[in-house]
mmCIF file of C-alpha atoms in Angstrom:
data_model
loop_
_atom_site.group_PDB
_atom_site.id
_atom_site.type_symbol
_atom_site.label_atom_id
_atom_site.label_comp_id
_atom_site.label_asym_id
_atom_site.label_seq_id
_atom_site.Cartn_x
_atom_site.Cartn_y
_atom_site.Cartn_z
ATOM 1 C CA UNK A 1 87.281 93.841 152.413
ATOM 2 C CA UNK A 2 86.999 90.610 150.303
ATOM 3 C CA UNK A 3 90.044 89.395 148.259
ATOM 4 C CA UNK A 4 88.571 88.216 144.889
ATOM 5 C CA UNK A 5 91.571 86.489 142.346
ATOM 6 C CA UNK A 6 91.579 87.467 138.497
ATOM 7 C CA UNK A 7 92.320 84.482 136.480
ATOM 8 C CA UNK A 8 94.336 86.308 133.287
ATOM 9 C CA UNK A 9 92.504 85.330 130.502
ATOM 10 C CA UNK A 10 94.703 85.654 126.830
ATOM 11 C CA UNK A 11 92.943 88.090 124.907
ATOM 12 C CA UNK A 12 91.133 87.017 121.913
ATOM 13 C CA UNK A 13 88.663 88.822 119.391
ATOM 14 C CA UNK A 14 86.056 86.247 120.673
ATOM 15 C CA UNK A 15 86.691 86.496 124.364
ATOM 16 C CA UNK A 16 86.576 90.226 124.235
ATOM 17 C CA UNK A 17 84.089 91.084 121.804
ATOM 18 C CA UNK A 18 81.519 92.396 124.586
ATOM 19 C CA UNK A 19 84.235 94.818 125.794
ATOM 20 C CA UNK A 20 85.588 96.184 122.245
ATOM 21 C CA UNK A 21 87.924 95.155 119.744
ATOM 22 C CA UNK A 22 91.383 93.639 119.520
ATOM 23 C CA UNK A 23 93.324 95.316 117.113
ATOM 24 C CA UNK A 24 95.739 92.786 115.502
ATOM 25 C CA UNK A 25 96.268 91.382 111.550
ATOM 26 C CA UNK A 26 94.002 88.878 111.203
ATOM 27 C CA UNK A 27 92.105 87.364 108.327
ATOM 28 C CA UNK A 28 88.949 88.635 106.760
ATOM 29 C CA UNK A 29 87.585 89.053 103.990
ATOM 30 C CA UNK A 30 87.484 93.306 104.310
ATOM 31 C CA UNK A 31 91.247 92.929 104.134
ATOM 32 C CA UNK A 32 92.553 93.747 100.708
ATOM 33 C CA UNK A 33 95.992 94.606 98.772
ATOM 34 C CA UNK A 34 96.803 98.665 98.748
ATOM 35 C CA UNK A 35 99.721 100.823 97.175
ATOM 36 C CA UNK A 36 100.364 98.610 94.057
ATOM 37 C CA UNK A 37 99.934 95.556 95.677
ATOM 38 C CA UNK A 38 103.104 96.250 97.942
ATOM 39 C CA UNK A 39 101.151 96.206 101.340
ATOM 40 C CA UNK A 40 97.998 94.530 102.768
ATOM 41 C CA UNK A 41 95.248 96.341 104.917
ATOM 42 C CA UNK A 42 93.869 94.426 107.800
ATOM 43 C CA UNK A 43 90.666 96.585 107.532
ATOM 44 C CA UNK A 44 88.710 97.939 109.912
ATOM 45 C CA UNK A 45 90.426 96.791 113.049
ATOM 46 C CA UNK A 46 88.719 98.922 115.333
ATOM 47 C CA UNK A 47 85.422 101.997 115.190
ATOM 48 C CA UNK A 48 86.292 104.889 116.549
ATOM 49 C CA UNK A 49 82.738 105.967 118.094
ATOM 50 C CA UNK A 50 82.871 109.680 119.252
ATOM 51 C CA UNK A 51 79.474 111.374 120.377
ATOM 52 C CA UNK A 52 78.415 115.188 120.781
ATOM 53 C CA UNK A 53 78.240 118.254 119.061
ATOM 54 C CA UNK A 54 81.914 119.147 119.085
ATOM 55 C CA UNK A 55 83.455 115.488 119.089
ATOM 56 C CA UNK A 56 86.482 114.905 117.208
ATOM 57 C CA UNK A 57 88.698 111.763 117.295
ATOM 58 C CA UNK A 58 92.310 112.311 118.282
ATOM 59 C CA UNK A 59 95.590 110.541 118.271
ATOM 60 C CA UNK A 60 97.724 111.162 121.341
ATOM 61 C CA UNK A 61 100.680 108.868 123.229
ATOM 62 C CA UNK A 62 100.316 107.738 126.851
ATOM 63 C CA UNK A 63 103.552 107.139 128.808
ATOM 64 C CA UNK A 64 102.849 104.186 131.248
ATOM 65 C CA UNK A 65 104.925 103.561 134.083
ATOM 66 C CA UNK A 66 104.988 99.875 134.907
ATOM 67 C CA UNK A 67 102.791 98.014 137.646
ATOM 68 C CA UNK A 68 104.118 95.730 139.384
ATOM 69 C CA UNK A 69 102.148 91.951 140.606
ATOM 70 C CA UNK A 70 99.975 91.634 142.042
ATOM 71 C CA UNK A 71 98.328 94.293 141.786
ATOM 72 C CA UNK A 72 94.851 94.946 143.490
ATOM 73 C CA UNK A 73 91.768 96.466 140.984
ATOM 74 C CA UNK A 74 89.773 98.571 143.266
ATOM 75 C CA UNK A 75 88.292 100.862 141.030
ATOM 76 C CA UNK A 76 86.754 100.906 137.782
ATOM 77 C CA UNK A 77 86.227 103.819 135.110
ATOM 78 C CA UNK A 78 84.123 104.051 131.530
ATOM 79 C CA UNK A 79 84.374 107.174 129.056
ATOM 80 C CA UNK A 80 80.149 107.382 128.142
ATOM 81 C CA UNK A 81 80.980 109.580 125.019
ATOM 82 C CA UNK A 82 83.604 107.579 123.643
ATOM 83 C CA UNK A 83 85.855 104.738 122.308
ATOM 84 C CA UNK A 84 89.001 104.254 123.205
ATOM 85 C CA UNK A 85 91.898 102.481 122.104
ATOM 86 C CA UNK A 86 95.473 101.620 123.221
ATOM 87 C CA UNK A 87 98.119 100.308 120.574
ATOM 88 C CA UNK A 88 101.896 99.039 122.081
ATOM 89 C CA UNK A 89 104.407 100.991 120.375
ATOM 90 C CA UNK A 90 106.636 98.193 120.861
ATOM 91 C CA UNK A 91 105.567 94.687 120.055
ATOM 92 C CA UNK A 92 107.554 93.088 122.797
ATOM 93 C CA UNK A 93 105.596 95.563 125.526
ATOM 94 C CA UNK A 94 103.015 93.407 127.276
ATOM 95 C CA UNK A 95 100.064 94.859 129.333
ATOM 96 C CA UNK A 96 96.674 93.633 131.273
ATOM 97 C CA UNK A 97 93.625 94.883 130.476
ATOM 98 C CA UNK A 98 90.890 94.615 133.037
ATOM 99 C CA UNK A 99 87.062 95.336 131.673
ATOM 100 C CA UNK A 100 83.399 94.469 133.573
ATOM 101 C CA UNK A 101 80.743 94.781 131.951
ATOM 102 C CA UNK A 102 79.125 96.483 134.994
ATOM 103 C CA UNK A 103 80.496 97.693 138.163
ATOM 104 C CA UNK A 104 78.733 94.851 140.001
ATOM 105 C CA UNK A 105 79.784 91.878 137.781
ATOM 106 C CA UNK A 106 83.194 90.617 138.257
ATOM 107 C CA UNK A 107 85.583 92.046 136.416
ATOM 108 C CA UNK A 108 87.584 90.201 133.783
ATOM 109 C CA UNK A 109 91.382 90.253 133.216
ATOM 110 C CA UNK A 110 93.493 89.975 129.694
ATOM 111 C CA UNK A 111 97.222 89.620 128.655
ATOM 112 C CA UNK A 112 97.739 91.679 125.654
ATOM 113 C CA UNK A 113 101.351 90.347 124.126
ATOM 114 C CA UNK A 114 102.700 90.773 120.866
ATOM 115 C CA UNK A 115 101.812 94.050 119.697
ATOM 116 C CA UNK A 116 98.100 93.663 120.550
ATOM 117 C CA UNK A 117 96.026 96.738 121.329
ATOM 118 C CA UNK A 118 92.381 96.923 122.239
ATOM 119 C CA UNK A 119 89.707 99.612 121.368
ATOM 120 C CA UNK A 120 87.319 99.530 124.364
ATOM 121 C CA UNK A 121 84.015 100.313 123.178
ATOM 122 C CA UNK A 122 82.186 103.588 124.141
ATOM 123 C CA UNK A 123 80.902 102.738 127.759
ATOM 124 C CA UNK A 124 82.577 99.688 128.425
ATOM 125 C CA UNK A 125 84.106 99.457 131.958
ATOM 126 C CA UNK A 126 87.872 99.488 132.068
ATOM 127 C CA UNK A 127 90.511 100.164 134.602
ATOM 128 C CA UNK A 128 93.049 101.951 133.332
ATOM 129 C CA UNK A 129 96.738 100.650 131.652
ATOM 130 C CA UNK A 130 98.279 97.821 133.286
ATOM 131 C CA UNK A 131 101.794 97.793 131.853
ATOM 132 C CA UNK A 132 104.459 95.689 132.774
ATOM 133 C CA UNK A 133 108.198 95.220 132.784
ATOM 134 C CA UNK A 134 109.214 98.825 131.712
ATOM 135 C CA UNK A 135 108.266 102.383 131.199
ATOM 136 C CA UNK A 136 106.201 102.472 127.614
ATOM 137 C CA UNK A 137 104.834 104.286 125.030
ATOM 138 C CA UNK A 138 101.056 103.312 123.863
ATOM 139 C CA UNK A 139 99.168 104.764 120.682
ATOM 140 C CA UNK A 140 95.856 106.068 121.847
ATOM 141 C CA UNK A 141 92.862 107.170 119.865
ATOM 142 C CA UNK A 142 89.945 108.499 121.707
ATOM 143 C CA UNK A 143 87.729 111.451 122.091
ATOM 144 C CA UNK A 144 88.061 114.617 122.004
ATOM 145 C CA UNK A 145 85.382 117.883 122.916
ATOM 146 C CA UNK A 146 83.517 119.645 125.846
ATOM 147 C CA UNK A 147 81.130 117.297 128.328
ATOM 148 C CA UNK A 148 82.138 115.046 130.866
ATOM 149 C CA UNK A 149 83.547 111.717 129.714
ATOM 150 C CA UNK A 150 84.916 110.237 132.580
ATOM 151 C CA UNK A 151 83.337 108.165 135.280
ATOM 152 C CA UNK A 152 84.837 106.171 138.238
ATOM 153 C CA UNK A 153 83.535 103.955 140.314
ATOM 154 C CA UNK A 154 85.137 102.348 143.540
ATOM 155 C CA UNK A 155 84.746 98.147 143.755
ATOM 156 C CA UNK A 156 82.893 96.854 146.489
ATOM 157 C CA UNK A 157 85.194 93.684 146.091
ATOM 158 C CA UNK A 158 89.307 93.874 145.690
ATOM 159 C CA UNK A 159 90.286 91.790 142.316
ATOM 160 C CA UNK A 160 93.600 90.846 142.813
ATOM 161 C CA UNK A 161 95.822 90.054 139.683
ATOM 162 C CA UNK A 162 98.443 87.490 141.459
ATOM 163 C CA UNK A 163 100.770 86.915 138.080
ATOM 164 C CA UNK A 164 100.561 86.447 134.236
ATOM 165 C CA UNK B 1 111.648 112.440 81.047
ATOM 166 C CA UNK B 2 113.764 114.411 83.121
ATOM 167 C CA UNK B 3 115.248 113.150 86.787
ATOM 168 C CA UNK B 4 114.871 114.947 90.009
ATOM 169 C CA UNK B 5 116.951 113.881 92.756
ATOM 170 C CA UNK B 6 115.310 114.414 96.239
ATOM 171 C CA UNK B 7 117.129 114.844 99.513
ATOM 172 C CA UNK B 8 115.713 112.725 102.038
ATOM 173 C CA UNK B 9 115.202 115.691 105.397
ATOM 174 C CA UNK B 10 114.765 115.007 108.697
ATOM 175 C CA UNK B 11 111.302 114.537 110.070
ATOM 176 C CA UNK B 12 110.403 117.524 112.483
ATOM 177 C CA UNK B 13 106.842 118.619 113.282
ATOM 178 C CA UNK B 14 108.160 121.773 112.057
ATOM 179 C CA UNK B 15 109.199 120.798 108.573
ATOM 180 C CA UNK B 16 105.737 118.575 108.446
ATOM 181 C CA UNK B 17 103.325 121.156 109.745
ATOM 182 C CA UNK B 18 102.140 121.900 105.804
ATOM 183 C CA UNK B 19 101.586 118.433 105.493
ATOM 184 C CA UNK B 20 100.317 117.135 108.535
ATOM 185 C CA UNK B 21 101.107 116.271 112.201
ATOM 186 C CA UNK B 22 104.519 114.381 113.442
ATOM 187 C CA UNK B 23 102.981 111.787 115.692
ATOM 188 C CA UNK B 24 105.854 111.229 118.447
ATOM 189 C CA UNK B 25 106.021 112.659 122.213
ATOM 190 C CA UNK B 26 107.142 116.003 122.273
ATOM 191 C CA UNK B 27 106.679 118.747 125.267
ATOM 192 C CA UNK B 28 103.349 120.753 125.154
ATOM 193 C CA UNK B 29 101.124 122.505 127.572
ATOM 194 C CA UNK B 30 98.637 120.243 126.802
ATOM 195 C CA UNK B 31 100.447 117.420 128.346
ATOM 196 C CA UNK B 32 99.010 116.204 131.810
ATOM 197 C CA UNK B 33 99.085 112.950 134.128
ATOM 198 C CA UNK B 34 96.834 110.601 133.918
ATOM 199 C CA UNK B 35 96.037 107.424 135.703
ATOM 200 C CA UNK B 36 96.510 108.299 139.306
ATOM 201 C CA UNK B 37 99.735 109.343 138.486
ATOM 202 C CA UNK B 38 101.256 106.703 136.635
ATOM 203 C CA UNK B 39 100.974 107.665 133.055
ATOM 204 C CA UNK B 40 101.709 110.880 131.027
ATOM 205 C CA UNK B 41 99.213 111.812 128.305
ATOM 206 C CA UNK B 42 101.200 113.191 124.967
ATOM 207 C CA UNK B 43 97.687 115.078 123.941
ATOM 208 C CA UNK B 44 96.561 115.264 120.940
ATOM 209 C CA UNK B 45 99.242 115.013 118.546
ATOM 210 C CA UNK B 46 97.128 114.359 115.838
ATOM 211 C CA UNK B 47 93.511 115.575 115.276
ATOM 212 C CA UNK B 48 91.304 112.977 112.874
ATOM 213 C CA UNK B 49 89.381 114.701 110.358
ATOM 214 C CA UNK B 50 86.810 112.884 108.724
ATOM 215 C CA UNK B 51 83.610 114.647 106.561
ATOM 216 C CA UNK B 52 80.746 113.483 105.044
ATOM 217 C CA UNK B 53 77.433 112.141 106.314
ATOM 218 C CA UNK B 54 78.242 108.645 107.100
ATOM 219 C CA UNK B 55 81.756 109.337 107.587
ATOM 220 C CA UNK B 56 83.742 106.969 110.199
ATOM 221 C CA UNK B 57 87.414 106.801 111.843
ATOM 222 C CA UNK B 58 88.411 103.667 111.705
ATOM 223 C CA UNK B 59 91.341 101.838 112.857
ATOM 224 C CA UNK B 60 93.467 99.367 110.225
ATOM 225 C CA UNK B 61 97.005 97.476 109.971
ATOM 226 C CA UNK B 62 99.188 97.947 106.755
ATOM 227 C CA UNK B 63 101.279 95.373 106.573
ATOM 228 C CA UNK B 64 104.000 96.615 104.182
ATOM 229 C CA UNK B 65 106.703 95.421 101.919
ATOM 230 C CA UNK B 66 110.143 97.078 102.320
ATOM 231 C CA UNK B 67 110.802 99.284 99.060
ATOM 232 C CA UNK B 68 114.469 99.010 97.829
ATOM 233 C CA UNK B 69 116.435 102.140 97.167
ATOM 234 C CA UNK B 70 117.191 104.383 95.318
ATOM 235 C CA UNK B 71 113.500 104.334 94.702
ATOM 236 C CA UNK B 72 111.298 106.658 92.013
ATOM 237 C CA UNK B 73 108.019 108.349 93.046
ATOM 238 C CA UNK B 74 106.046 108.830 89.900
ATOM 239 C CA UNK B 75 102.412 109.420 91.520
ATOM 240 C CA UNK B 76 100.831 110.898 94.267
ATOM 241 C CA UNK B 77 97.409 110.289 95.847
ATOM 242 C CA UNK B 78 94.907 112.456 98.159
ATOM 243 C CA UNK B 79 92.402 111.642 100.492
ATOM 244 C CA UNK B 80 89.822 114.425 99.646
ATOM 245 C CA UNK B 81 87.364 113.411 102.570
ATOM 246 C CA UNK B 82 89.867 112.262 105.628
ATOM 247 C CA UNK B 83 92.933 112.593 107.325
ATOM 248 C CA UNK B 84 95.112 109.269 107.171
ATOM 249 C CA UNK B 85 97.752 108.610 110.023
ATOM 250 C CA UNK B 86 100.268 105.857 110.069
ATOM 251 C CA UNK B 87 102.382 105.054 113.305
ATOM 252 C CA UNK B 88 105.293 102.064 112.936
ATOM 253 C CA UNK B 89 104.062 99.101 115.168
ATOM 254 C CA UNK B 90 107.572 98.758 115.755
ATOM 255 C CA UNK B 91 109.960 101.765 117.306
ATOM 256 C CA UNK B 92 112.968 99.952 115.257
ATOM 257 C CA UNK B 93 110.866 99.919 111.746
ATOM 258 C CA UNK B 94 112.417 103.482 109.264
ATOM 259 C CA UNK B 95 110.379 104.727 106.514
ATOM 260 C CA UNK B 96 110.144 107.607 104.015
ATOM 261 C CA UNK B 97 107.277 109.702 103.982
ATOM 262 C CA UNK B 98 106.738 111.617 100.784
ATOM 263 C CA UNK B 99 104.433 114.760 100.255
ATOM 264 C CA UNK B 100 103.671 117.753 98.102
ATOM 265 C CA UNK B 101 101.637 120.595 98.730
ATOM 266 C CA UNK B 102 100.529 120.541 94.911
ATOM 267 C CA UNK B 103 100.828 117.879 92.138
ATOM 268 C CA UNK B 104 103.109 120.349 90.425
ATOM 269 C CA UNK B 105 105.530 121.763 93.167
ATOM 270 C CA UNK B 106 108.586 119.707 93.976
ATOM 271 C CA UNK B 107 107.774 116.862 96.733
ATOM 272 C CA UNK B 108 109.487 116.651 99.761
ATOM 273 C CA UNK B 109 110.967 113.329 101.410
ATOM 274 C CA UNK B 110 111.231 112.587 105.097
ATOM 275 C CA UNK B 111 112.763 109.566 106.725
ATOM 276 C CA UNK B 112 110.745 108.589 109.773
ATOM 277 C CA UNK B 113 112.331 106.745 112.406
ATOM 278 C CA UNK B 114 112.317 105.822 116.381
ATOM 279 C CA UNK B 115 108.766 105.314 116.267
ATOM 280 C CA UNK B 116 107.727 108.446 114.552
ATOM 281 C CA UNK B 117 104.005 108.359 113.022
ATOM 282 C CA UNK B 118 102.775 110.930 110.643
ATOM 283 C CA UNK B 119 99.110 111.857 109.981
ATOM 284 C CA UNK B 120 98.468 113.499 106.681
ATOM 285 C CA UNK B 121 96.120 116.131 106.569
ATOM 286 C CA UNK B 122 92.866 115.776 104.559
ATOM 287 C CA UNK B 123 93.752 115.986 101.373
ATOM 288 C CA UNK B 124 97.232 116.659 101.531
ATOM 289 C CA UNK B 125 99.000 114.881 98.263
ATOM 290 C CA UNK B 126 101.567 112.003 99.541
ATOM 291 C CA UNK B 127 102.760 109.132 97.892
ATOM 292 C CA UNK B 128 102.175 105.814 99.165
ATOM 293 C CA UNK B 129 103.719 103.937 102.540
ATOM 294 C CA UNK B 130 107.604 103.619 101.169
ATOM 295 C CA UNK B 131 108.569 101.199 104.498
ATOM 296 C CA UNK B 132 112.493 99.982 104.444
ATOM 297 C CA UNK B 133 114.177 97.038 105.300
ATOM 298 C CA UNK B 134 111.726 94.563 106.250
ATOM 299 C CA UNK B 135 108.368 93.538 106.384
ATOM 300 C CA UNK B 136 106.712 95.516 108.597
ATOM 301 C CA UNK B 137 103.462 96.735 110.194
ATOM 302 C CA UNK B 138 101.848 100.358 111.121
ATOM 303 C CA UNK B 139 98.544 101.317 112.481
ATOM 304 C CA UNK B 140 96.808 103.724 110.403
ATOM 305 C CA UNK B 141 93.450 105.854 111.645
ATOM 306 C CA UNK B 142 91.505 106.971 108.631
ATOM 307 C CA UNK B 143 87.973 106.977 107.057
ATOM 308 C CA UNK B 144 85.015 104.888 106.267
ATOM 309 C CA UNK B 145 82.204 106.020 104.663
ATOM 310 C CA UNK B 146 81.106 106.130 101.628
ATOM 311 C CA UNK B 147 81.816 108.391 98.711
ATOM 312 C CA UNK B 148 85.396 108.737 96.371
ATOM 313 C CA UNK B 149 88.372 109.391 98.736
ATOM 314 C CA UNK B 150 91.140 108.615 96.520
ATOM 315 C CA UNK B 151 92.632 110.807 93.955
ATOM 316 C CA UNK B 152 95.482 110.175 91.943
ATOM 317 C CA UNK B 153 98.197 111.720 89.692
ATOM 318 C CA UNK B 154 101.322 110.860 87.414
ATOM 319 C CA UNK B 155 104.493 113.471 88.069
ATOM 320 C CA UNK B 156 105.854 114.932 85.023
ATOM 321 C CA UNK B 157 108.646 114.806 86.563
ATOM 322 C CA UNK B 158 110.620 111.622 88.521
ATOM 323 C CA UNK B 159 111.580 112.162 91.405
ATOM 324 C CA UNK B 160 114.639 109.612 92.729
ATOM 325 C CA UNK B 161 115.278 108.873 96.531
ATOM 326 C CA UNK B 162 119.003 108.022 95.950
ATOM 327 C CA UNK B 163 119.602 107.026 99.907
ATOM 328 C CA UNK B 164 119.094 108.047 103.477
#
């Protein structure tokens, strides 16, 4: 099987737009001053985008075990009737996301650092949590209901992630 | 006008269950590995309720002043139409979450702390984000959409967090 190298790309709201979102402060002009004036809302980070009769959005934690580099990408998987989104619990946690925007076109590989998260849009190709350096807690919001919202598929190319 | 004094109780899902959900890990049935393996999914420890027609979850920062105590809660607010959850973008950041199951029973203070989130229940009265010590950010999951989802009242009676 072919050996294809990611490149880790940093992870900007530009750079991943066609993917999702990147849920960090930044400035806007939907931001605006809440409780008195004592706090600021970064609005509208992320869309939660849940589909089918039954769908409801939920909040749970995932517990990642770290990966170690390099690590190989052989497979790919996208959640049809949902968004989902993984927040760091701990700023200092860094991960790699990995997203394509199909199976065939080569995948593309982000460093998520400083309390980063993403919120992969409903479809969007994904492998799943890279983390690194220690066992960690992520924030996820994603779909819940009946149907099937999983799908895999196996890369005909290996996309190896040599470092960060 | 007359002083109440209110102890400051541990936050247990227990305690919070009238209010809302305690957004931490905790052992459930509903628990299960994900990721080939390499991840545990803490599932669904907080449900998103959003109504009306246009209604949205969306995903925000609050970036929040510290409050200095003792500190006097003389309002609450309600979310009529959503559910609003707040998780500490930092495991080290401690805040008090205040709630009441009516304007005019006695509210009830809980310091959160080593990560804890909350999510308030649709409607459920609460005073606003009281974050301590520093500066400090939380994602919050509530609504967009349109119509009024904001209600507030003045306490007849104040209501002093002395310490934790």
């Amino acid at each position: 099987m072919d050996i294809l190298t990611l490149r880790v790309e940093l992870l900007t709201p530009e750079a991943f737009a066609p993917f999702g979102d990147v849920i960090a402060p930044r400035e806007s002009e939907a931001n605006h001053a809440v409780n008195a004036g004592t706090a600021v809302r970064f609005h509208a980070l992320g869309t939660v985008d849940v589909v089918g009769d039954d769908a409801r959005a939920l909040i749970s934690i995932f517990r990642a075990q770290p990966r170690a580099l390099p690590f190989d990408v052989i497979m790919l998987e996208r959640h049809p009737l949902g968004s989902q989104a993984f927040v760091p619990m701990d700023p200092r946690q860094r991960y790699i996301v990995v997203v394509a925007e199909s199976p065939e076109s080569q995948p593309r590989a982000f460093l998520a650092a400083n309390g980063q998260g993403v919120n992969y849009r409903r479809g969007c190709w994904h492998h799943p949590l890279i983390a690194l350096d220690r066992e960690s807690d992520f924030l996820v919001v994603d779909r819940g209901g009946t149907g099937v919202n999983c799908e895999e598929v196996s890369l005909s190319v290996r996309c190896r992630i040599e470092g960060v």
